[in-house]
Amino acid sequence: MNEVDEQRLPLLTLGEARAAVELLQLLATGDGEGAFAARHLAGNLARRLPAAD
């Protein structure tokens, strides 16, 4: 098995990823470049999460 075929492991647990989205959403409430970046990252991460039960 070469490097390309190796199984990828998640960097975060599901709970950690959800917490990161929540924190990014808090940061996104402001104005400016940082808030824009936080909204962008929160959206990208949230789209990759499974739907909440």
Tab-separated table of N, CA, C and O in Angstrom:
chain	number	residue	atom	x	y	z
A	1	MET	N	0.850	-1.166	0.000
A	1	MET	CA	0.000	0.000	0.000
A	1	MET	C	0.903	1.238	0.000
A	1	MET	O	1.790	1.366	0.814
A	2	ASN	N	0.675	2.148	-0.933
A	2	ASN	CA	1.500	3.353	-0.959
A	2	ASN	C	0.823	4.481	-0.182
A	2	ASN	O	-0.270	4.337	0.328
A	3	GLU	N	1.496	5.628	-0.103
A	3	GLU	CA	0.992	6.750	0.695
A	3	GLU	C	-0.387	7.215	0.246
A	3	GLU	O	-1.203	7.612	1.058
A	4	VAL	N	-0.659	7.178	-1.027
A	4	VAL	CA	-1.942	7.641	-1.559
A	4	VAL	C	-3.081	6.736	-1.111
A	4	VAL	O	-4.207	7.193	-0.904
A	5	ASP	N	-2.813	5.459	-0.940
A	5	ASP	CA	-3.840	4.495	-0.588
A	5	ASP	C	-4.098	4.384	0.912
A	5	ASP	O	-5.015	3.686	1.321
A	6	GLU	N	-3.301	5.064	1.733
A	6	GLU	CA	-3.474	4.945	3.175
A	6	GLU	C	-4.780	5.583	3.620
A	6	GLU	O	-5.206	6.600	3.076
A	7	GLN	N	-5.399	4.971	4.608
A	7	GLN	CA	-6.655	5.486	5.133
A	7	GLN	C	-6.411	6.818	5.848
A	7	GLN	O	-5.459	6.970	6.609
A	8	ARG	N	-7.275	7.783	5.576
A	8	ARG	CA	-7.173	9.076	6.254
A	8	ARG	C	-7.949	9.024	7.554
A	8	ARG	O	-9.049	8.479	7.619
A	9	LEU	N	-7.373	9.592	8.578
A	9	LEU	CA	-8.029	9.651	9.875
A	9	LEU	C	-8.549	11.064	10.105
A	9	LEU	O	-7.936	12.042	9.676
A	10	PRO	N	-9.670	11.204	10.779
A	10	PRO	CA	-10.193	12.543	11.053
A	10	PRO	C	-9.262	13.302	12.000
A	10	PRO	O	-8.656	12.709	12.896
A	11	LEU	N	-9.161	14.596	11.794
A	11	LEU	CA	-8.330	15.426	12.660
A	11	LEU	C	-9.065	15.806	13.938
A	11	LEU	O	-8.453	16.097	14.951
A	12	LEU	N	-10.392	15.837	13.866
A	12	LEU	CA	-11.239	16.215	15.004
A	12	LEU	C	-12.306	15.162	15.220
A	12	LEU	O	-12.746	14.522	14.269
A	13	THR	N	-12.746	15.043	16.452
A	13	THR	CA	-13.924	14.218	16.700
A	13	THR	C	-15.149	15.017	16.260
A	13	THR	O	-15.071	16.237	16.042
A	14	LEU	N	-16.283	14.370	16.152
A	14	LEU	CA	-17.511	15.057	15.761
A	14	LEU	C	-17.857	16.152	16.766
A	14	LEU	O	-18.204	17.275	16.390
A	15	GLY	N	-17.711	15.857	18.044
A	15	GLY	CA	-17.990	16.854	19.074
A	15	GLY	C	-17.061	18.050	18.988
A	15	GLY	O	-17.485	19.196	19.150
A	16	GLU	N	-15.778	17.792	18.718
A	16	GLU	CA	-14.818	18.880	18.571
A	16	GLU	C	-15.144	19.737	17.356
A	16	GLU	O	-15.048	20.974	17.407
A	17	ALA	N	-15.541	19.100	16.274
A	17	ALA	CA	-15.886	19.841	15.060
A	17	ALA	C	-17.119	20.709	15.292
A	17	ALA	O	-17.163	21.865	14.855
A	18	ARG	N	-18.111	20.174	15.977
A	18	ARG	CA	-19.315	20.976	16.277
A	18	ARG	C	-18.977	22.148	17.193
A	18	ARG	O	-19.484	23.253	17.011
A	19	ALA	N	-18.109	21.931	18.161
A	19	ALA	CA	-17.692	23.011	19.055
A	19	ALA	C	-16.923	24.079	18.276
A	19	ALA	O	-17.111	25.282	18.513
A	20	ALA	N	-16.093	23.665	17.341
A	20	ALA	CA	-15.346	24.616	16.520
A	20	ALA	C	-16.293	25.470	15.687
A	20	ALA	O	-16.105	26.688	15.561
A	21	VAL	N	-17.335	24.859	15.128
A	21	VAL	CA	-18.325	25.610	14.353
A	21	VAL	C	-19.023	26.631	15.249
A	21	VAL	O	-19.200	27.789	14.863
A	22	GLU	N	-19.398	26.220	16.458
A	22	GLU	CA	-20.049	27.146	17.386
A	22	GLU	C	-19.149	28.331	17.709
A	22	GLU	O	-19.597	29.488	17.726
A	23	LEU	N	-17.877	28.067	17.975
A	23	LEU	CA	-16.944	29.146	18.273
A	23	LEU	C	-16.735	30.069	17.074
A	23	LEU	O	-16.690	31.300	17.211
A	24	LEU	N	-16.630	29.488	15.903
A	24	LEU	CA	-16.478	30.303	14.698
A	24	LEU	C	-17.710	31.166	14.463
A	24	LEU	O	-17.604	32.322	14.040
A	25	GLN	N	-18.902	30.622	14.746
A	25	GLN	CA	-20.122	31.397	14.581
A	25	GLN	C	-20.154	32.574	15.551
A	25	GLN	O	-20.637	33.655	15.202
A	26	LEU	N	-19.630	32.399	16.756
A	26	LEU	CA	-19.535	33.515	17.695
A	26	LEU	C	-18.589	34.585	17.162
A	26	LEU	O	-18.883	35.788	17.239
A	27	LEU	N	-17.455	34.171	16.634
A	27	LEU	CA	-16.502	35.117	16.062
A	27	LEU	C	-17.069	35.821	14.829
A	27	LEU	O	-16.700	36.952	14.521
A	28	ALA	N	-17.977	35.168	14.134
A	28	ALA	CA	-18.543	35.706	12.902
A	28	ALA	C	-19.567	36.807	13.144
A	28	ALA	O	-20.005	37.458	12.197
A	29	THR	N	-19.959	37.036	14.393
A	29	THR	CA	-20.995	38.034	14.660
A	29	THR	C	-20.497	39.458	14.500
A	29	THR	O	-21.287	40.380	14.373
A	30	GLY	N	-19.199	39.660	14.473
A	30	GLY	CA	-18.645	41.006	14.334
A	30	GLY	C	-18.560	41.440	12.882
A	30	GLY	O	-19.101	40.807	11.971
A	31	ASP	N	-17.882	42.548	12.685
A	31	ASP	CA	-17.636	43.067	11.345
A	31	ASP	C	-16.155	42.903	11.028
A	31	ASP	O	-15.333	42.686	11.900
A	32	GLY	N	-15.845	43.019	9.785
A	32	GLY	CA	-14.443	43.014	9.390
A	32	GLY	C	-13.978	41.699	8.813
A	32	GLY	O	-14.741	40.735	8.672
A	33	GLU	N	-12.690	41.703	8.493
A	33	GLU	CA	-12.080	40.549	7.846
A	33	GLU	C	-12.136	39.289	8.696
A	33	GLU	O	-12.378	38.199	8.190
A	34	GLY	N	-11.897	39.429	9.990
A	34	GLY	CA	-11.920	38.264	10.871
A	34	GLY	C	-13.285	37.615	10.928
A	34	GLY	O	-13.407	36.391	10.895
A	35	ALA	N	-14.333	38.439	11.001
A	35	ALA	CA	-15.695	37.904	11.037
A	35	ALA	C	-16.044	37.230	9.718
A	35	ALA	O	-16.674	36.174	9.701
A	36	PHE	N	-15.617	37.834	8.616
A	36	PHE	CA	-15.871	37.232	7.304
A	36	PHE	C	-15.181	35.877	7.212
A	36	PHE	O	-15.776	34.887	6.765
A	37	ALA	N	-13.935	35.805	7.643
A	37	ALA	CA	-13.183	34.544	7.604
A	37	ALA	C	-13.837	33.495	8.502
A	37	ALA	O	-13.932	32.323	8.128
A	38	ALA	N	-14.309	33.919	9.684
A	38	ALA	CA	-14.964	32.987	10.603
A	38	ALA	C	-16.251	32.438	9.984
A	38	ALA	O	-16.536	31.247	10.091
A	39	ARG	N	-17.045	33.298	9.327
A	39	ARG	CA	-18.271	32.830	8.656
A	39	ARG	C	-17.938	31.835	7.564
A	39	ARG	O	-18.600	30.798	7.414
A	40	HIS	N	-16.915	32.145	6.799
A	40	HIS	CA	-16.503	31.268	5.700
A	40	HIS	C	-16.058	29.900	6.234
A	40	HIS	O	-16.513	28.859	5.735
A	41	LEU	N	-15.201	29.895	7.237
A	41	LEU	CA	-14.722	28.632	7.806
A	41	LEU	C	-15.846	27.849	8.473
A	41	LEU	O	-15.927	26.622	8.336
A	42	ALA	N	-16.712	28.544	9.212
A	42	ALA	CA	-17.836	27.862	9.876
A	42	ALA	C	-18.733	27.193	8.849
A	42	ALA	O	-19.163	26.052	9.034
A	43	GLY	N	-19.011	27.886	7.771
A	43	GLY	CA	-19.864	27.312	6.716
A	43	GLY	C	-19.230	26.102	6.067
A	43	GLY	O	-19.888	25.080	5.850
A	44	ASN	N	-17.942	26.204	5.756
A	44	ASN	CA	-17.248	25.072	5.131
A	44	ASN	C	-17.223	23.856	6.048
A	44	ASN	O	-17.446	22.720	5.607
A	45	LEU	N	-16.954	24.071	7.313
A	45	LEU	CA	-16.895	22.964	8.258
A	45	LEU	C	-18.284	22.385	8.516
A	45	LEU	O	-18.467	21.165	8.532
A	46	ALA	N	-19.272	23.255	8.686
A	46	ALA	CA	-20.641	22.790	8.971
A	46	ALA	C	-21.194	21.932	7.835
A	46	ALA	O	-21.920	20.967	8.072
A	47	ARG	N	-20.862	22.263	6.596
A	47	ARG	CA	-21.345	21.469	5.453
A	47	ARG	C	-20.781	20.061	5.458
A	47	ARG	O	-21.360	19.155	4.871
A	48	ARG	N	-19.662	19.849	6.117
A	48	ARG	CA	-19.041	18.525	6.143
A	48	ARG	C	-19.519	17.664	7.313
A	48	ARG	O	-19.213	16.480	7.364
A	49	LEU	N	-20.261	18.279	8.235
A	49	LEU	CA	-20.738	17.539	9.405
A	49	LEU	C	-22.015	16.780	9.063
A	49	LEU	O	-22.829	17.257	8.273
A	50	PRO	N	-22.227	15.631	9.681
A	50	PRO	CA	-23.497	14.925	9.479
A	50	PRO	C	-24.619	15.715	10.123
A	50	PRO	O	-24.403	16.512	11.035
A	51	ALA	N	-25.822	15.514	9.626
A	51	ALA	CA	-26.983	16.195	10.183
A	51	ALA	C	-27.151	15.822	11.647
A	51	ALA	O	-26.879	14.683	12.051
A	52	ALA	N	-27.559	16.794	12.445
A	52	ALA	CA	-27.771	16.531	13.886
A	52	ALA	C	-28.954	15.602	14.066
A	52	ALA	O	-29.923	15.646	13.326
A	53	ASP	N	-28.863	14.756	15.090
A	53	ASP	CA	-29.948	13.804	15.365
A	53	ASP	C	-31.116	14.483	16.024
A	53	ASP	O	-31.093	15.366	16.744
